[in-house]
PDB file of C-alpha atoms in Angstrom:
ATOM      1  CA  UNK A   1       0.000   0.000   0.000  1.00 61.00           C
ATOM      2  CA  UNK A   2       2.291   2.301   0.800  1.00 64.00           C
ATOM      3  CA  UNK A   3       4.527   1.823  -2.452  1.00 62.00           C
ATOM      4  CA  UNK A   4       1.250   2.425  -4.137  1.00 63.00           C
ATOM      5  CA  UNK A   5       0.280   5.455  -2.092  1.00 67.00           C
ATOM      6  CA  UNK A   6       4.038   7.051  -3.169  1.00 69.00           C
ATOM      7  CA  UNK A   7       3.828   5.546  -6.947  1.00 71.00           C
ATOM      8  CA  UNK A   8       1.007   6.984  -8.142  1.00 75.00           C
ATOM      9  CA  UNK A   9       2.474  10.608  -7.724  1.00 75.00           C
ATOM     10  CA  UNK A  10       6.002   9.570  -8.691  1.00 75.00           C
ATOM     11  CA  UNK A  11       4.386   8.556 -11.935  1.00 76.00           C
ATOM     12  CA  UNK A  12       2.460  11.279 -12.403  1.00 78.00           C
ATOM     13  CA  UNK A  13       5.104  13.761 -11.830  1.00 76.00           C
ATOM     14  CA  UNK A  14       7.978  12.266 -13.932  1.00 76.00           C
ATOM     15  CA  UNK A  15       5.689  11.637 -17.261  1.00 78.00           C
ATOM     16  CA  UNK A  16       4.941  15.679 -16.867  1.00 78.00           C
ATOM     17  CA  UNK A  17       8.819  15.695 -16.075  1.00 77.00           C
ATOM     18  CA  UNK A  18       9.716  13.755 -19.303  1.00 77.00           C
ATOM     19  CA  UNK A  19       7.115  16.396 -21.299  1.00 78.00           C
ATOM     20  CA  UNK A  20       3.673  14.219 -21.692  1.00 77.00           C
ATOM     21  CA  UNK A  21       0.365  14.289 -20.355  1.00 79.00           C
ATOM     22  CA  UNK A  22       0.353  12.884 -16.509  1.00 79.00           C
ATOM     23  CA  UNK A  23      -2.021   9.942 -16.809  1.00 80.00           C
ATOM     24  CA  UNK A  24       0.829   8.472 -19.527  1.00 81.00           C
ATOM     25  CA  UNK A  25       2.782   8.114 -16.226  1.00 76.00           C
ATOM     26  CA  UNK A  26       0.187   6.115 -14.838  1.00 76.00           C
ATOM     27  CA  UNK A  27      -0.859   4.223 -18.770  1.00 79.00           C
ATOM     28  CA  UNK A  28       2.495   2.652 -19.069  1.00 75.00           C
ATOM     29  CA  UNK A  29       4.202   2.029 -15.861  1.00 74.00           C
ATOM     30  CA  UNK A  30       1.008   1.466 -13.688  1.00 70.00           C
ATOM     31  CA  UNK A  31       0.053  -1.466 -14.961  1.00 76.00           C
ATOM     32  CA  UNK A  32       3.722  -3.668 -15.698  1.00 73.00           C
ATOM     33  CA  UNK A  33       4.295  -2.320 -11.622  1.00 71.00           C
ATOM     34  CA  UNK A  34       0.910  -3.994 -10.445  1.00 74.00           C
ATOM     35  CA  UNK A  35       2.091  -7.204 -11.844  1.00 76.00           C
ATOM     36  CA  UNK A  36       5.312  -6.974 -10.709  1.00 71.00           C
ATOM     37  CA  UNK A  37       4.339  -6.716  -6.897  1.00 71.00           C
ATOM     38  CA  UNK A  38       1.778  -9.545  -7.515  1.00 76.00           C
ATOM     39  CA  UNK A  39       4.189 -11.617  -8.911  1.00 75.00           C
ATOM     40  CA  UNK A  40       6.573 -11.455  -6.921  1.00 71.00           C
ATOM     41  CA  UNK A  41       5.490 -10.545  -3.529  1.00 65.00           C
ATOM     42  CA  UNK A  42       8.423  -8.409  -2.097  1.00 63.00           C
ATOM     43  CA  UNK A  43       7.019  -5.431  -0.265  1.00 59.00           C
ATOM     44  CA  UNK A  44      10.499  -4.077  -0.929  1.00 59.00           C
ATOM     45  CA  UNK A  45      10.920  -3.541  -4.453  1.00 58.00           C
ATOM     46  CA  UNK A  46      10.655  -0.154  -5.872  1.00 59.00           C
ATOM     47  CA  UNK A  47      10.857  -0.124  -9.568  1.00 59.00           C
ATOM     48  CA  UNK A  48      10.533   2.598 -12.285  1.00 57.00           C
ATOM     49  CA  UNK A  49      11.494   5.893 -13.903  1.00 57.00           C
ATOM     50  CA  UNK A  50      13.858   8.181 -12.035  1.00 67.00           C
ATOM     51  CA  UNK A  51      14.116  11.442 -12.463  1.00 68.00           C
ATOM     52  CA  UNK A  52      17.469  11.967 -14.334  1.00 70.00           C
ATOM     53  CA  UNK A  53      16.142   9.433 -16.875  1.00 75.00           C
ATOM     54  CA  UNK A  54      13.092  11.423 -17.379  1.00 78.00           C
ATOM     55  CA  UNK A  55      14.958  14.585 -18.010  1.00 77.00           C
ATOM     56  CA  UNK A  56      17.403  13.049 -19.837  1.00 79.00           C
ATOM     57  CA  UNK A  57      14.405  11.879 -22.439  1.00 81.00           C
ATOM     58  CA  UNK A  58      12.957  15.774 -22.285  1.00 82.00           C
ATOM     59  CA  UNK A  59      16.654  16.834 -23.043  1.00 81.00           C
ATOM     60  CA  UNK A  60      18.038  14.684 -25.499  1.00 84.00           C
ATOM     61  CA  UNK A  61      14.645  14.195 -28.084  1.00 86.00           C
ATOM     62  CA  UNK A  62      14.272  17.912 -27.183  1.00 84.00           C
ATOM     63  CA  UNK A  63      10.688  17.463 -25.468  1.00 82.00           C
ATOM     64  CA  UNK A  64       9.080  20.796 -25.646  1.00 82.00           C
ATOM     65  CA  UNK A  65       9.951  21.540 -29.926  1.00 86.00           C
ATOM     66  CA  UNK A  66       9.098  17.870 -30.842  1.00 87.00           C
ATOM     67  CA  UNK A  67       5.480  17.652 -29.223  1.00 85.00           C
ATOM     68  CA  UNK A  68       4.710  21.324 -30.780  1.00 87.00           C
ATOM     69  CA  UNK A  69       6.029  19.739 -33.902  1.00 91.00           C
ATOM     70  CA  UNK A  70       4.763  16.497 -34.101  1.00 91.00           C
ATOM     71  CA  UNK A  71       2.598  15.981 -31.199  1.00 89.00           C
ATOM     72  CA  UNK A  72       2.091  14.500 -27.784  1.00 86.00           C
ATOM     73  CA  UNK A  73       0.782  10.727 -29.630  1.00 87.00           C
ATOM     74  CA  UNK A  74       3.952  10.976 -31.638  1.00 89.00           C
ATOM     75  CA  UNK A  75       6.054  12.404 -28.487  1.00 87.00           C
ATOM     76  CA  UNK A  76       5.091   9.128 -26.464  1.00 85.00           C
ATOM     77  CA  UNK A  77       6.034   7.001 -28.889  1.00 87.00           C
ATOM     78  CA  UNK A  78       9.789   8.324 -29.436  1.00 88.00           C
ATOM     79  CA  UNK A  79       9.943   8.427 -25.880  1.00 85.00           C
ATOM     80  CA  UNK A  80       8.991   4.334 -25.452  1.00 83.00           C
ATOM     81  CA  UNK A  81      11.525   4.005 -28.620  1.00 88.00           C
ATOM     82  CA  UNK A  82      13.585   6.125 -26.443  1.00 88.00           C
ATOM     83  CA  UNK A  83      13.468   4.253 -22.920  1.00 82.00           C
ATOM     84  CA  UNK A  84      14.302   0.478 -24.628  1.00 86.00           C
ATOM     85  CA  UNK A  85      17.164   1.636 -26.219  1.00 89.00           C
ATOM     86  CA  UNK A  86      18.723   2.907 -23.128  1.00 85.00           C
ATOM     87  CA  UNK A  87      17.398  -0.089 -21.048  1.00 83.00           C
ATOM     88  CA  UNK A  88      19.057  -2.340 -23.985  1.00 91.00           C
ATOM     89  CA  UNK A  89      22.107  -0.594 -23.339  1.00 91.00           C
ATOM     90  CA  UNK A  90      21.932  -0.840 -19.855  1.00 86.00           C
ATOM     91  CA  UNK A  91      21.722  -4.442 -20.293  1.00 89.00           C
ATOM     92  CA  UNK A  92      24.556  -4.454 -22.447  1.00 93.00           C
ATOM     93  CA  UNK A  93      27.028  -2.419 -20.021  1.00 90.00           C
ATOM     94  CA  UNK A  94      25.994  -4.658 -17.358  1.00 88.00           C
ATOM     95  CA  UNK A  95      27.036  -7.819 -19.187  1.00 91.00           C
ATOM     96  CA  UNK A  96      30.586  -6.424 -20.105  1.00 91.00           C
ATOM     97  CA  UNK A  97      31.039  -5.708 -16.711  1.00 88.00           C
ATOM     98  CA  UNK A  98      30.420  -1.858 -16.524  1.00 87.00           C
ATOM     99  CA  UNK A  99      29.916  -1.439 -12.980  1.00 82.00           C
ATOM    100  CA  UNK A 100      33.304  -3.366 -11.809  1.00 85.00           C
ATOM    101  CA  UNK A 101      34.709  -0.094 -13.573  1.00 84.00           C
ATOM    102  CA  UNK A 102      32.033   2.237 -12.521  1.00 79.00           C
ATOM    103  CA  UNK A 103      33.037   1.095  -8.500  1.00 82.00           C
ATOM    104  CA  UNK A 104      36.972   2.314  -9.448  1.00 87.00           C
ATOM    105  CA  UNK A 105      35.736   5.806  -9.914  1.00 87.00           C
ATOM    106  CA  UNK A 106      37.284   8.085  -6.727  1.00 91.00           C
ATOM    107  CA  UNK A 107      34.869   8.648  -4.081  1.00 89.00           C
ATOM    108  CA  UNK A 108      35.173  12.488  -4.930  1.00 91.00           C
ATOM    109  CA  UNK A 109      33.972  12.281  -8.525  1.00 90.00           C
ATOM    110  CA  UNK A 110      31.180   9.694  -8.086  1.00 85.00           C
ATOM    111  CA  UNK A 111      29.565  12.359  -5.311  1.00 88.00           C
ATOM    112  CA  UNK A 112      30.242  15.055  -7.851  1.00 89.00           C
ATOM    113  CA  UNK A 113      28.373  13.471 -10.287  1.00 86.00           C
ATOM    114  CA  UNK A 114      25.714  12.886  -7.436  1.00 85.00           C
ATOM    115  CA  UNK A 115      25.573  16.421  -6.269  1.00 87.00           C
ATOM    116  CA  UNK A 116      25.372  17.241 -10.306  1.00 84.00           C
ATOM    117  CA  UNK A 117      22.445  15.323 -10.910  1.00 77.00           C
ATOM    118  CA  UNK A 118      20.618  16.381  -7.822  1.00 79.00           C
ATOM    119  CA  UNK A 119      21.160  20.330  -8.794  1.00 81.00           C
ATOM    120  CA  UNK A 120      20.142  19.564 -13.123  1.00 75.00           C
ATOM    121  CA  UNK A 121      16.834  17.736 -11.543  1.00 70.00           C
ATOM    122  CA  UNK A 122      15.827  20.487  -9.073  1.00 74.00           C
ATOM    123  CA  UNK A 123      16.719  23.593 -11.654  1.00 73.00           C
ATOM    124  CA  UNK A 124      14.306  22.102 -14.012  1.00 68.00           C
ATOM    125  CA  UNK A 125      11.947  21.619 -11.536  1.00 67.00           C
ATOM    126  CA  UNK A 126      11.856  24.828 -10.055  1.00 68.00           C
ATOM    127  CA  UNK A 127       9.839  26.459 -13.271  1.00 63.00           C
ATOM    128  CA  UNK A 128       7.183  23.770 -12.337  1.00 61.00           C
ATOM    129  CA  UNK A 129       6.937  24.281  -8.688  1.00 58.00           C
ATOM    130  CA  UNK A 130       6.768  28.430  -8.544  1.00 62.00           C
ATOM    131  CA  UNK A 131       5.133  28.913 -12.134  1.00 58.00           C
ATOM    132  CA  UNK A 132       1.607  27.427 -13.140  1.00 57.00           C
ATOM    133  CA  UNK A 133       2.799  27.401 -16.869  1.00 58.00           C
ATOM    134  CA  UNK A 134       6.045  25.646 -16.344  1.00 59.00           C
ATOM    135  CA  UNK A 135       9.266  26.360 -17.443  1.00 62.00           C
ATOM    136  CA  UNK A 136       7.053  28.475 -20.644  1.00 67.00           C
ATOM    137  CA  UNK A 137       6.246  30.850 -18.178  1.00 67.00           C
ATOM    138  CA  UNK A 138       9.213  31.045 -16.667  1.00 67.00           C
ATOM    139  CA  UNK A 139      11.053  31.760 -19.961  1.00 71.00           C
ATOM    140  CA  UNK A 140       8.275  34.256 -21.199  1.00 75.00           C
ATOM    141  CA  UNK A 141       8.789  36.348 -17.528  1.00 74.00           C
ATOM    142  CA  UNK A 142      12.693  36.273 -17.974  1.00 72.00           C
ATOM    143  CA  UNK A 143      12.491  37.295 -21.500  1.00 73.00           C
ATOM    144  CA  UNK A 144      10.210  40.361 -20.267  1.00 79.00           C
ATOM    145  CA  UNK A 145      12.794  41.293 -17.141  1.00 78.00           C
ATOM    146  CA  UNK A 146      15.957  43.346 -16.800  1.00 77.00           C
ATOM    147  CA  UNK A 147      18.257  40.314 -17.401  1.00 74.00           C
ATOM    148  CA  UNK A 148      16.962  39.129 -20.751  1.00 75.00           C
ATOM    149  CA  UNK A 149      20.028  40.761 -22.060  1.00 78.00           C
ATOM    150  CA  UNK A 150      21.925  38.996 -19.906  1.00 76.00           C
ATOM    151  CA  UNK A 151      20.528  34.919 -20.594  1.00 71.00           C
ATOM    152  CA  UNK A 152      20.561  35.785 -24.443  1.00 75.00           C
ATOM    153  CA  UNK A 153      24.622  37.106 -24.265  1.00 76.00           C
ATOM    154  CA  UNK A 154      25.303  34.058 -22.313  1.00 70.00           C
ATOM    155  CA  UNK A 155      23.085  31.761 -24.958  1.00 70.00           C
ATOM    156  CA  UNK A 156      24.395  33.237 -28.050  1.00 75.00           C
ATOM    157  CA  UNK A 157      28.161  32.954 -26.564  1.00 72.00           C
ATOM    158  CA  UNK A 158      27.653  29.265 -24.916  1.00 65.00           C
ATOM    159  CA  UNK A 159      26.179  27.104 -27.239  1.00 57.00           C
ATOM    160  CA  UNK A 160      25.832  24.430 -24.619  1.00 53.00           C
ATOM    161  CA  UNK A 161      23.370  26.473 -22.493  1.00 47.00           C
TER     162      UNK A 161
END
């Protein structure tokens, strides 16, 4: 019950996260999740999306362009297309032995990389959590304020950004 109770939100929140409507959370891992705790039994297994994968997916098929392009139907699917290739690759990495050289990294870089991935999840969440329109309304209000000069200098100059 209580990995239901803290599911249903997680689900909800990361398909919005990844750029699609919430009940897609709920549409395709809901179900696979359900028979995963009745098959197995173990009130200990927590299974699904985290949130630097669901980012990631926004990031890399460029969420926000390709649904006002092509649609949130379309959108989904790229996104499932999306989430085997990088579990196929997971799969892959694990059977070369990936993580015997993933546990060499120094103790200092692997909490970088931990501290890196906990800022990159809650900067694109903060749009979300102050602004009812997202990280669109966040944009639209910096584009209107006294630093718009500012964000475009530092976009034209760093490509990355």
């Amino acid at each position: 019950i209580i990995m239901a109770a803290t599911s249903v939100p997680q689900l909800v929140a990361y398909a919005e996260t990844t750029g699609y409507a919430s009940y897609r959370g709920l549409a395709t891992a809901g179900p696979s999740l359900f028979a995963w705790g009745l098959s197995t039994g173990s009130p200990f297994m927590s299974c699904g999306v985290t949130s630097i994968t669901a980012l990631m997916a926004k990031t890399d098929l460029d969420g926000d362009s390709y649904v006002a392009e092509h649609g949130e139907a379309e959108y989904a699917r790229i996104v499932a297309a999306y989430s085997l290739y990088i579990g196929l690759a997971s799969i892959l990495l694990a059977v070369v032995g990936f993580g015997k050289l993933a546990q060499s990294v120094p103790k200092n870089v692997r909490s970088g990389f931990k501290w890196g991935c906990a800022v990159g999840v809650v900067a694109s969440a903060v749009p979300n959590g102050l602004f009812a329109g997202g990280s669109r309304q966040l944009k639209a209000a910096v584009a209107e304020s006294a630093v718009s000069g500012l964000v475009k200098s530092v976009k034209e100059n760093l490509p990355m950004c």
